[in-house]
XYZ file of N, CA and C in Angstrom:
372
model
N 87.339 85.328 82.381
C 88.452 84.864 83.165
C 88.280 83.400 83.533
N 87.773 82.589 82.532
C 87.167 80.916 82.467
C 88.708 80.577 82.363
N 89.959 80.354 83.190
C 90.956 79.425 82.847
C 91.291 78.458 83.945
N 91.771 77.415 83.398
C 91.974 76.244 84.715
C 92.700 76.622 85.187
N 93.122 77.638 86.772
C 94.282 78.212 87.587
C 95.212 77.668 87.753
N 95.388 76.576 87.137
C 96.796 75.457 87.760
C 97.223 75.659 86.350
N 97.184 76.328 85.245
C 97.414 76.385 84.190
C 98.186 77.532 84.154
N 97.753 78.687 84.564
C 98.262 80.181 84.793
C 99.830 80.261 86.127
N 100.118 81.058 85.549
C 101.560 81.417 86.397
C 101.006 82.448 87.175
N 101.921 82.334 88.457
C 101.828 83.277 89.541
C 101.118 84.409 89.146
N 101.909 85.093 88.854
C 101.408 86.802 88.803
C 100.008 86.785 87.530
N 100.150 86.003 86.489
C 98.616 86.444 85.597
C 98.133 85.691 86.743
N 97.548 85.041 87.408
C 96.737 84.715 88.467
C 96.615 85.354 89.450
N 97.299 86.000 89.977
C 96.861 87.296 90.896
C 96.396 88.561 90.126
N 96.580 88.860 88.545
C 95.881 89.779 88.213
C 94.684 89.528 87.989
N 94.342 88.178 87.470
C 93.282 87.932 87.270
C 92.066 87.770 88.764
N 93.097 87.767 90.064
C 92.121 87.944 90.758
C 91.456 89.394 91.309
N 92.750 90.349 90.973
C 92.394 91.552 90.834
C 91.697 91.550 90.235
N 90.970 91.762 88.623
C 90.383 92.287 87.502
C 88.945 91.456 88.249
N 88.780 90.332 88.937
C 87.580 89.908 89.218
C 86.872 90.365 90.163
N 87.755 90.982 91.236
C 87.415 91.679 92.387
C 87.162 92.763 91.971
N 87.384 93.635 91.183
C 87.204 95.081 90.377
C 85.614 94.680 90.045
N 85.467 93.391 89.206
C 84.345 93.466 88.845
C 84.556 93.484 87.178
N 85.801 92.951 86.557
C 86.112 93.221 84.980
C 85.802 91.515 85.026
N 85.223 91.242 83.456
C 85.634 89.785 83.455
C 86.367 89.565 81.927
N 87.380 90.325 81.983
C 88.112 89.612 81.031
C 89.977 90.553 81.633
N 90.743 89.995 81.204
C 91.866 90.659 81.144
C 92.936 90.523 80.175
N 93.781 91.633 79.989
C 94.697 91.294 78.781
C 96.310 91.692 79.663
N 96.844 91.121 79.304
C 98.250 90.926 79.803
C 99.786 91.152 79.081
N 100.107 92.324 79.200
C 101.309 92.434 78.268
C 102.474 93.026 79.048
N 103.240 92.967 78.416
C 104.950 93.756 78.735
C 105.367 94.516 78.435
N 106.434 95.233 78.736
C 107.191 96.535 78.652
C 108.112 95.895 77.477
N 108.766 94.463 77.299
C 109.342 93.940 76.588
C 109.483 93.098 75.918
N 109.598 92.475 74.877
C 109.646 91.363 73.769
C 109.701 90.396 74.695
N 111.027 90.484 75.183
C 111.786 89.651 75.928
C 111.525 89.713 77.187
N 111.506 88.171 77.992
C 110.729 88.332 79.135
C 111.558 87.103 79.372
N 111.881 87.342 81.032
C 113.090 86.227 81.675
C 112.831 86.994 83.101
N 112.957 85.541 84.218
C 112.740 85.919 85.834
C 113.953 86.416 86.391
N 114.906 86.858 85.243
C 116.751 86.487 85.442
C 116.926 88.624 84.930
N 116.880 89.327 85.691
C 117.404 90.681 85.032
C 118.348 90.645 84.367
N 119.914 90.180 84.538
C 121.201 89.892 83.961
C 120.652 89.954 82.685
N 119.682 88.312 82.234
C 119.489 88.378 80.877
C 119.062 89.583 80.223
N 117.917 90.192 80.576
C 117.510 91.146 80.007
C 118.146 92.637 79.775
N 118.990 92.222 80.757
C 120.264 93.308 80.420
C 121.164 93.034 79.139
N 121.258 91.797 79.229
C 122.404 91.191 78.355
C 121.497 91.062 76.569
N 120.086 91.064 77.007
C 119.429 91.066 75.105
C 119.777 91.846 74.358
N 120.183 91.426 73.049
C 120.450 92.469 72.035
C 119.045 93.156 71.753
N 118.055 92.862 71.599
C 116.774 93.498 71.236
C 115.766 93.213 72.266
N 116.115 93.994 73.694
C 114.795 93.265 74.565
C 113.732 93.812 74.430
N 113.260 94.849 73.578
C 111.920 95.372 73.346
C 111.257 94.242 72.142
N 111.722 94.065 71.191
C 111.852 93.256 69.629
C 111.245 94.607 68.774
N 110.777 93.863 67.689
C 110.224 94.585 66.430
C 108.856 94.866 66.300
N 107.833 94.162 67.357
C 106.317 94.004 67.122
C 106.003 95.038 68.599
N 106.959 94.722 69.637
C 106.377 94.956 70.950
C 105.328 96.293 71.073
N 105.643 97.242 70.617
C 105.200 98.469 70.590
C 103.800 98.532 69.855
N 104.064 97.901 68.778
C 102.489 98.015 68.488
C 101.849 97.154 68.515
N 101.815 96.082 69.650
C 101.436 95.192 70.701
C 100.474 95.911 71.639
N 101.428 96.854 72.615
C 101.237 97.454 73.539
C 99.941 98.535 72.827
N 100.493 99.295 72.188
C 99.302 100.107 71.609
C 97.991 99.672 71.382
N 98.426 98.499 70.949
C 96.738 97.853 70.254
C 95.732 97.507 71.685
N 96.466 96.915 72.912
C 95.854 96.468 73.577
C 95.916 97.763 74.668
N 96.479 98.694 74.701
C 95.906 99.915 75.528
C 95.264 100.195 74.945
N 94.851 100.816 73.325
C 94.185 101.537 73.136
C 92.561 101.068 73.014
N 92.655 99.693 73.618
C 91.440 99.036 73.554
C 90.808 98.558 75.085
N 91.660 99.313 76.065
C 91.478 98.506 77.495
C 90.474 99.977 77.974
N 89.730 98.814 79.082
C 88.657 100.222 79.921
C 89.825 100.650 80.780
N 90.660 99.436 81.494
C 91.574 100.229 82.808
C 93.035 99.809 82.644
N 93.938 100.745 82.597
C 95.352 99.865 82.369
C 96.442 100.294 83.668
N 96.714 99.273 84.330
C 97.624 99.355 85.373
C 99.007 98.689 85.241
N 99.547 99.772 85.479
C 101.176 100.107 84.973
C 101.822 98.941 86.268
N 102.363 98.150 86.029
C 103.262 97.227 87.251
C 104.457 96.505 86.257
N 105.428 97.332 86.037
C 106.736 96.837 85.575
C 107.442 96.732 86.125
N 107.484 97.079 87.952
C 108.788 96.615 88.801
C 110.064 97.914 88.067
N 111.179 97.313 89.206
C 112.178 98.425 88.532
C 112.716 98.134 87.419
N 112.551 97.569 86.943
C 113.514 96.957 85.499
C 113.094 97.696 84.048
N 111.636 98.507 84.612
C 110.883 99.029 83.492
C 111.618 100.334 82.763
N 112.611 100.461 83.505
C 113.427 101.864 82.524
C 114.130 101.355 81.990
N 114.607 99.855 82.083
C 115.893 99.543 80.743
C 115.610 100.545 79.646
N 116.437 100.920 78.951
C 116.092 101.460 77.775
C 115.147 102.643 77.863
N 115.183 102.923 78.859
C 114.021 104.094 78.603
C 112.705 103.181 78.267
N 111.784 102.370 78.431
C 110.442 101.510 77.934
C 109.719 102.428 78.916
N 110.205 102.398 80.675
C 108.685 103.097 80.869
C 108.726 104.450 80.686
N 109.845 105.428 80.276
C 109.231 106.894 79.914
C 108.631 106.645 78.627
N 108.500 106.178 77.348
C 107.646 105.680 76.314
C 106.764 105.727 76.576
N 106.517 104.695 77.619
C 105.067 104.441 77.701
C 104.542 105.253 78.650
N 105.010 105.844 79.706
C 104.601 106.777 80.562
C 103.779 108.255 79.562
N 104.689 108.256 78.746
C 104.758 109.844 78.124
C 103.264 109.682 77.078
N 103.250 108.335 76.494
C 102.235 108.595 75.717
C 100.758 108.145 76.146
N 100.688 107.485 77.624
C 99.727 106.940 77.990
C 99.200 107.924 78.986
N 100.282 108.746 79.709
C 100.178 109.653 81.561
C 98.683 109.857 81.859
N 97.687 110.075 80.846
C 96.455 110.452 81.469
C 95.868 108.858 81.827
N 96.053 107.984 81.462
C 95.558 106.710 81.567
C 95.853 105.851 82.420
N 97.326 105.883 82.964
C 98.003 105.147 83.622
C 97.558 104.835 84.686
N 97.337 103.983 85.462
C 96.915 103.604 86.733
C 98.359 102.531 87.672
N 98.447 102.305 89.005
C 99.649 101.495 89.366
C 98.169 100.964 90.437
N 99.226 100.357 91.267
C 98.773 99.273 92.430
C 99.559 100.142 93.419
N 100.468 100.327 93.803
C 101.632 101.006 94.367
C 103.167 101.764 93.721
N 103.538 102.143 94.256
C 104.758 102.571 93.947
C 106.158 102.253 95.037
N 107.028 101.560 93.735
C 108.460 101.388 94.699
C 108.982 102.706 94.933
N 110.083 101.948 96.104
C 110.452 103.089 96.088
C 111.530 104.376 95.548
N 111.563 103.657 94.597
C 112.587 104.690 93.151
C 111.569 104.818 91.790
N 109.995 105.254 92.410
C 108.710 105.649 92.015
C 108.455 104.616 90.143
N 109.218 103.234 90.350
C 108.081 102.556 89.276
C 107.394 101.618 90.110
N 106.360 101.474 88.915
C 104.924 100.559 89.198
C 105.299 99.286 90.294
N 104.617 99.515 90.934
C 105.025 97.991 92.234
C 104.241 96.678 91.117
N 105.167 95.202 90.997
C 104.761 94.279 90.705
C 103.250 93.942 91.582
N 102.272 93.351 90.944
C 101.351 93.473 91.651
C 101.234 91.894 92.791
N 101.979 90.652 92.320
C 101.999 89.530 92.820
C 102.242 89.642 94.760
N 103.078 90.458 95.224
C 102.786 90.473 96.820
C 102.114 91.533 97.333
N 101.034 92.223 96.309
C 100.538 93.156 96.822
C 99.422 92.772 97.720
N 98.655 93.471 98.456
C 97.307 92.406 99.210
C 96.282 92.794 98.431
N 95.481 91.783 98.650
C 94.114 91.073 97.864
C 93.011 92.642 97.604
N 93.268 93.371 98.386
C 92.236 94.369 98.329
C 92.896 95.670 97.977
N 93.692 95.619 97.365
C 94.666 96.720 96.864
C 93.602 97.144 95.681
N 93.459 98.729 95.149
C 92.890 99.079 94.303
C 93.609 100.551 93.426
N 93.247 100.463 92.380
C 94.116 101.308 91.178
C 93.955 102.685 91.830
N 95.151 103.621 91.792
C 95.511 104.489 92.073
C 96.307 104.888 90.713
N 96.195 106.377 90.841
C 96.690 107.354 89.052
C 98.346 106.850 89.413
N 98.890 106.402 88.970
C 100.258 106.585 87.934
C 100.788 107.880 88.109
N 100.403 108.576 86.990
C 100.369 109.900 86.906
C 100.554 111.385 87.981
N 99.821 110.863 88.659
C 99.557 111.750 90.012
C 100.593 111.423 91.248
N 100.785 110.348 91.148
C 102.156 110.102 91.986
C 103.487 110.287 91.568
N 103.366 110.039 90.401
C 105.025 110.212 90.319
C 105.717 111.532 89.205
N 104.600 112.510 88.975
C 104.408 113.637 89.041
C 105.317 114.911 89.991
């Protein structure tokens, strides 16, 4: 986790201070979608907001992670993306919190000492 912090955007910088406080020193960082905008409208409005690679993106780098914590905010059911990924990951899944229409809480205003809790087991 060697990066110059003024380089990194908000939220990979608060995960990365998570993953250091855990005690991980590396992290990998991906999306529910191809397409990625701070603007929902847009991502409503993409013709392809998953794309053509995303999926076996996601696969490659779960199926290679020690801990994977689910934080897609509510936007993660466009399309159905988080039952996908819910359905094929559920024993693995970990969150930070849960909103309250039970997806993954973004982890950026969570507090500093927040720690992984099952996915699975909550929204079960």
């Amino acid at each position: 986790l060697k990066f110059p912090r003024y380089l990194v955007f908000p939220t990979v910088r608060r995960c990365m201070d998570f993953a250091q406080r855990w005690g991980y020193n590396a992290l990998s960082v991906v999306n529910l979608f191809a397409f990625r905008t701070p603007y929902p409208d847009q991502l409503r409005d993409a013709i392809d907001p998953i794309g053509p690679y995303n999926t076996k993106y996601l696969r490659e780098v779960i199926t290679s992670a020690d801990l994977i914590i689910a934080c897609w905010g509510r936007l993660g059911h466009w399309q159905n993306q988080d039952k996908r990924l819910s359905k094929r990951y559920s024993e693995q899944l970990m969150c930070l919190a849960v909103n309250s229409d039970g997806s993954p809480a973004h982890p950026l205003y969570l507090k500093a000492d927040t720690l992984p809790i099952s996915y699975t087991a909550l929204t079960s």
